[in-house]
Coordinates of C-alpha atoms and ligand atoms in Angstrom, one line a residue:
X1 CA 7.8 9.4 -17.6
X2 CA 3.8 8.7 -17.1
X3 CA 2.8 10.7 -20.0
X4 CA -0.8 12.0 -19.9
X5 CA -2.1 10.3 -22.7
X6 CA -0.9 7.0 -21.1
X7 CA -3.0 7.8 -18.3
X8 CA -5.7 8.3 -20.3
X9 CA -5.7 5.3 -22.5
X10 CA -5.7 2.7 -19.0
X11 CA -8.5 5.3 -17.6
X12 CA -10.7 4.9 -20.6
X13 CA -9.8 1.1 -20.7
X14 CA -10.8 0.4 -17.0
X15 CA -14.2 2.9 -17.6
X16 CA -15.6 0.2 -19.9
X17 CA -14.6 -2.7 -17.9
X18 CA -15.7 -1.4 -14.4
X19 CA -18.6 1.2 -14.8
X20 CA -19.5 2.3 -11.6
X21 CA -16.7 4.9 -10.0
X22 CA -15.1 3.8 -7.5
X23 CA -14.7 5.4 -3.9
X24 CA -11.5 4.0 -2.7
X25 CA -8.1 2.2 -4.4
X26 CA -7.1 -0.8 -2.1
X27 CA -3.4 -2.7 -2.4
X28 CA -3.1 -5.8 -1.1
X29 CA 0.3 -6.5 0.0
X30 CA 2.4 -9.5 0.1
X31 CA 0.6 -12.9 0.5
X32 CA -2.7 -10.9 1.5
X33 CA -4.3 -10.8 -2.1
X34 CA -6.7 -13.5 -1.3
X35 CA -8.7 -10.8 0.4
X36 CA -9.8 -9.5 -3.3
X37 CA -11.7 -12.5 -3.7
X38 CA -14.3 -11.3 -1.5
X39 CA -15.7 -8.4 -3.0
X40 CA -18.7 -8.6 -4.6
X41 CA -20.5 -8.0 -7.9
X42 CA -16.5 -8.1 -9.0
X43 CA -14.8 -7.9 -12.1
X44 CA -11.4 -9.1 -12.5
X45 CA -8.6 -7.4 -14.9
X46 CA -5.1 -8.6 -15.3
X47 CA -2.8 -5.9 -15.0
X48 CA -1.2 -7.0 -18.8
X49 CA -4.7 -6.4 -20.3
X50 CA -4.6 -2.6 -19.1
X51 CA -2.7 -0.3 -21.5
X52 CA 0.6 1.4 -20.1
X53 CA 0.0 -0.7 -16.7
X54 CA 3.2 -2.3 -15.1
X55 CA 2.8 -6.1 -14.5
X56 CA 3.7 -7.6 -11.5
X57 CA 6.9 -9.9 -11.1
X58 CA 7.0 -10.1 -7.2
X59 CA 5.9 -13.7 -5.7
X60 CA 2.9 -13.4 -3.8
X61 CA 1.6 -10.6 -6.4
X62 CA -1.2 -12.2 -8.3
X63 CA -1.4 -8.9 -10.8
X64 CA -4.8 -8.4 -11.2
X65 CA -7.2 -5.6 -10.5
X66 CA -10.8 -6.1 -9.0
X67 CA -13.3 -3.8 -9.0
X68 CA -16.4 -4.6 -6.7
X69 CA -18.3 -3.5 -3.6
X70 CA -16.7 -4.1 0.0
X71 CA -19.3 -4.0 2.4
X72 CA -21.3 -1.3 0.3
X73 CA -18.3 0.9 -0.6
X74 CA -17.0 0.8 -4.6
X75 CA -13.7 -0.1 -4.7
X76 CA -10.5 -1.2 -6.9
X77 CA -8.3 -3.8 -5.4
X78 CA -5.0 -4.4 -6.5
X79 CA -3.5 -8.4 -5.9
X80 CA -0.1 -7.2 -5.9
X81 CA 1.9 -3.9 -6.5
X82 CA 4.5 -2.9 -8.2
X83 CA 7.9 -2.2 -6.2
X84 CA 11.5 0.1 -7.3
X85 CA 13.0 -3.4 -6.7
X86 CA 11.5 -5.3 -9.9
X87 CA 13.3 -2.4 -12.0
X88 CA 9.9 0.0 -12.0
X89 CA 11.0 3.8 -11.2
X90 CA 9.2 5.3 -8.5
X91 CA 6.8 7.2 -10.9
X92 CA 5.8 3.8 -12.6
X93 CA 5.3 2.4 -9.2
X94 CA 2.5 4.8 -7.9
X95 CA 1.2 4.9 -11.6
X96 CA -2.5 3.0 -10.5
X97 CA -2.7 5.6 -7.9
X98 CA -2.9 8.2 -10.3
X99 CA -4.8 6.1 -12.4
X100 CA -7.6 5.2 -9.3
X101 CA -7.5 8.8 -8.5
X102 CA -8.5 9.7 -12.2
X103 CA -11.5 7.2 -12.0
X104 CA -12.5 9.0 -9.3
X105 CA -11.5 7.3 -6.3
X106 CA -10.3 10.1 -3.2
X107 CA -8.8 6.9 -0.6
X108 CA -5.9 5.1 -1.1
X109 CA -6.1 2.2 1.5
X110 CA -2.5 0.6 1.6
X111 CA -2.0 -3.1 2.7
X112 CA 1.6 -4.8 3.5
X113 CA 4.0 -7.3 4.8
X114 CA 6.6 -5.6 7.4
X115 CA 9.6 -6.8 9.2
X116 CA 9.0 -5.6 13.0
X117 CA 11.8 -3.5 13.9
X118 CA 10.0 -2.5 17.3
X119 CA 10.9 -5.4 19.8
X120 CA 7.6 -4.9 21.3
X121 CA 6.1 -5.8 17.9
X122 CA 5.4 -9.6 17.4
X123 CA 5.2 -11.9 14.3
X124 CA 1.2 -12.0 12.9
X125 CA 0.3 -8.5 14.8
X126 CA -1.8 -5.8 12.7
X127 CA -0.1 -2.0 13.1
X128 CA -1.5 0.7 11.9
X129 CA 1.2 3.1 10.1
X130 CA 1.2 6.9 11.5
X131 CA 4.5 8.2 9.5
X132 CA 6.8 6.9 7.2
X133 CA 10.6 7.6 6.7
X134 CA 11.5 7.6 3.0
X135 CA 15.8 8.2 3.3
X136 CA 16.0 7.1 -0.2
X137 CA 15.6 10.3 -1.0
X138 CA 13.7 9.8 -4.6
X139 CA 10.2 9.8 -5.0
X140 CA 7.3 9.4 -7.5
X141 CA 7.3 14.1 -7.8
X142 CA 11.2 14.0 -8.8
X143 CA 10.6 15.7 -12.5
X144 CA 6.6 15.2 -12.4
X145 CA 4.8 17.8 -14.5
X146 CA 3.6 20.2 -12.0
X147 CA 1.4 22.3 -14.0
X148 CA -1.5 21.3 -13.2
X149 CA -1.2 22.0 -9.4
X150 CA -1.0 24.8 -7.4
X151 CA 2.1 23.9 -5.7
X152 CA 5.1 21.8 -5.9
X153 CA 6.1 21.4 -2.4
X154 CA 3.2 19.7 -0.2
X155 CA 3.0 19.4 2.7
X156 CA 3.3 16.0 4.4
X157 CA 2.2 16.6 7.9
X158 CA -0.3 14.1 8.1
X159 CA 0.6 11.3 5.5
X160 CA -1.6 9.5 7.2
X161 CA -4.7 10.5 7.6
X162 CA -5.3 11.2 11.5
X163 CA -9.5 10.1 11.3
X164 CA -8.3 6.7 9.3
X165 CA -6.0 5.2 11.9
X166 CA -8.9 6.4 14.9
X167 CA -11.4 4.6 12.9
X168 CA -9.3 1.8 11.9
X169 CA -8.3 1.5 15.9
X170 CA -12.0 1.7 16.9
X171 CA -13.3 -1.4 14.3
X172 CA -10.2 -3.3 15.3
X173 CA -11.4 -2.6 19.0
X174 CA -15.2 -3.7 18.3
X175 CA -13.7 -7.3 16.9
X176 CA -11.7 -8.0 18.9
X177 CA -8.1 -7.0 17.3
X178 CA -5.4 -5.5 18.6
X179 CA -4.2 -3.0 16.1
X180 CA -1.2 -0.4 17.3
X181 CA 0.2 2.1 15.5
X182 CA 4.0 2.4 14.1
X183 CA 6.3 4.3 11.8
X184 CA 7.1 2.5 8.3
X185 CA 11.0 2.9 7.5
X186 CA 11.1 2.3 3.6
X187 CA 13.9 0.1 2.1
X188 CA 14.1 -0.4 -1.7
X189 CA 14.9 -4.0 -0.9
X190 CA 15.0 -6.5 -2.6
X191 CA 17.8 -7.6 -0.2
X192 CA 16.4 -8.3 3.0
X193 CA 18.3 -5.7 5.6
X194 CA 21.3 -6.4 7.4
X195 CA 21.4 -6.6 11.4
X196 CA 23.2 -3.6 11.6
X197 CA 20.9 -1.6 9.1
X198 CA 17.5 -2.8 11.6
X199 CA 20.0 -1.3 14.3
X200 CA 20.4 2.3 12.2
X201 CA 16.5 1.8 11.4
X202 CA 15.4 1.6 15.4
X203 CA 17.8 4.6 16.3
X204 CA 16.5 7.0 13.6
X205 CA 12.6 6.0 14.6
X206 CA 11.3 3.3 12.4
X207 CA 8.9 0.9 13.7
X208 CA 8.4 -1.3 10.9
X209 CA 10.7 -2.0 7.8
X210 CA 9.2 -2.9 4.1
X211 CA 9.9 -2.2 0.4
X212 CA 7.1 -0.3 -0.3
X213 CA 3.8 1.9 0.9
X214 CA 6.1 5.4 0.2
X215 CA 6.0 6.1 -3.2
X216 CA 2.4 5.0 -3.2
X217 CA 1.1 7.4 -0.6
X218 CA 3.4 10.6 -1.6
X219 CA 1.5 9.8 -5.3
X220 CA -1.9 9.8 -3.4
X221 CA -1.1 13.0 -1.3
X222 CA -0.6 15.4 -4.2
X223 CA -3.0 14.2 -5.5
X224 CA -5.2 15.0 -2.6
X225 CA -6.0 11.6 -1.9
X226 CA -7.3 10.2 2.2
X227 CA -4.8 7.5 2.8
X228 CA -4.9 4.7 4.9
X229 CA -1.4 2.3 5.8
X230 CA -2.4 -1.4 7.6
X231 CA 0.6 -3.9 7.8
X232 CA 1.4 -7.5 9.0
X233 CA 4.5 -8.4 10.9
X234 CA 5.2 -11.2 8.8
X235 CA 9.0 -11.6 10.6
X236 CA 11.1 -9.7 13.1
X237 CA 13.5 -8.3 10.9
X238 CA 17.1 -9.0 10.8
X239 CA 19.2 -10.1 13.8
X240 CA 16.5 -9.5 16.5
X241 CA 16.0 -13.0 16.9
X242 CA 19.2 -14.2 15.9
X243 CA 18.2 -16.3 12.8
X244 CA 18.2 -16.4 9.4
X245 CA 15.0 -14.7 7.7
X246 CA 13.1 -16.3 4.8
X247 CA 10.7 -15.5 2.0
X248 CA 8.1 -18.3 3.0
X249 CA 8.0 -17.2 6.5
X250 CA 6.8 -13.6 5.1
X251 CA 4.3 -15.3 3.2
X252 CA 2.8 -17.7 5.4
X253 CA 1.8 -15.3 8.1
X254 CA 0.4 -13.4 5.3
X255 CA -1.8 -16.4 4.6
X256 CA -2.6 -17.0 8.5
X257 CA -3.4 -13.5 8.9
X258 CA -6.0 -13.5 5.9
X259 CA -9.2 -14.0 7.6
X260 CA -8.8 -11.8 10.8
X261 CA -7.4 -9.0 8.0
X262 CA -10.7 -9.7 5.8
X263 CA -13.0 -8.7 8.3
X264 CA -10.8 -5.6 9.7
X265 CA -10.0 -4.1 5.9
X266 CA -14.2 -4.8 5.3
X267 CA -15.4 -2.8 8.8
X268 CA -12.8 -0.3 7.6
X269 CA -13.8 0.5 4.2
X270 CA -17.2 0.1 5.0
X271 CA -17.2 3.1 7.9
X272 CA -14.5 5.1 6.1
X273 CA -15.8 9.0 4.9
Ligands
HPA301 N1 12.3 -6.4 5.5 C1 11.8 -5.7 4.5 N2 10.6 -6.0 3.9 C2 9.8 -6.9 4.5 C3 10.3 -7.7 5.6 C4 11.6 -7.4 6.2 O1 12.0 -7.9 7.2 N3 9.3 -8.5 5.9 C5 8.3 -8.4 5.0 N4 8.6 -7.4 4.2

């Protein structure tokens, strides 16, 4: 369990290593860290040096928190996140949202690599996420001290926030990117799915299929958190195109798509309210 003073000691830590709050917590998914290298005016923390932070095992996860301006906004980046399938629970997962939220940032903008489980998908697109379907049925709440909030059950309506994915769809639109929209379909991973799993995925409504993303936004919507979901087909997921998936593949188009990505996640952040 996250205990408060935990949270307190990597709030206090990160107050006198980043100084100005910042607006908005960025993850950067799977082989799209680079895009942390950007910022300006940034300051760069490994997650080991935080107090109570978990470190990142995953390849393609640099572990390291920037703090810096993105085309004028304050943010936090994160080069790499913490999944349920390097052993964290899903409260430990979501932990630097609650942390980001504490130094004061209200938008969680959520970066990752995606299988495409919609056949009109293709490898290297940009989809917005509009919904996720969590049927793992645990979450980052499951025993969460709830006293300091007015209810336990919210409401998860519009995970996604509505005004993010227009905005997002209208800078995509202005550069020249086509950016559709899809439902995420969580699996704890770290097995890549079977064919017959991507089958059960497409029939109950998922779009897209990844190992992460849900425990992260349910963390940022009680705590009242704007949230915002872009992923990469990296791969058509399992048995679509009749061969073998593989780890590099996920992270090479993560690499190709780095540039074109850059300058959406930048017009983004920079018009988000
Ligand atoms: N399945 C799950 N997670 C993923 C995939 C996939 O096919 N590709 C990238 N992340």
């Amino acid at each position: 369990m996250s205990k408060k003073n935990d949270l307190r000691k990597s709030v206090d830590f990160l107050q006198s290593k980043i100084g100005t709050a910042p607006e908005a917590l960025i993850v950067l998914g799977s082989g799209l860290g680079e895009v942390a290298e950007e910022l300006e005016s940034k300051v760069c923390i490994p997650y080991k040096e935080i107090p109570h932070f978990g470190i990142s095992t995953a390849p393609g996860h640099a572990g390291k928190l920037y703090a810096g301006k993105l085309n004028g906004k304050n943010v936090l980046c994160m080069q790499g996140r913490l999944h349920i399938y390097e052993g964290y629970s899903p409260e430990e997962a979501s932990y630097p949202v609650r942390v980001a939220s504490m130094l004061g940032a209200s938008r969680l903008v959520l970066t990752c690599a995606c299988g495409g489980v919609n056949i009109d998908y293709s490898v290297g697109e940009l989809i917005m996420l509009k919904d996720y379907i969590n049927m793992t049925h645990t979450g980052p709440l499951v025993g969460m001290d709830v006293s300091d909030f007015d209810t336990r059950f919210i409401d998860m309506s519009f995970s996604f926030d509505r005004d993010y994915i227009t905005l997002a769809r209208s800078e995509a639109r202005k550069l020249g990117i086509s950016l559709g929209t899809g439902v995420y379909f969580y699996m704890p991973g770290p097995q890549l799915e079977t064919p017959a799993e991507i089958r059960a995925i497409r029939n109950l409504g998922g779009d897209l299929v990844g190992m992460s993303v849900v425990h992260e936004v349910i963390m940022a919507r009680r705590l009242g958190m704007r949230v915002a979901g872009f992923a990469l087909v990296t791969n058509m997921a399992a048995g679509i195109l009749d061969i073998p998936l593989s780890e590099e593949e996920i992270f090479t188009e993560g690499r190709k798509a780095r540039e074109v990505f850059g300058r959406l996640l930048a017009a983004f952040v920079g018009n988000m309210n």
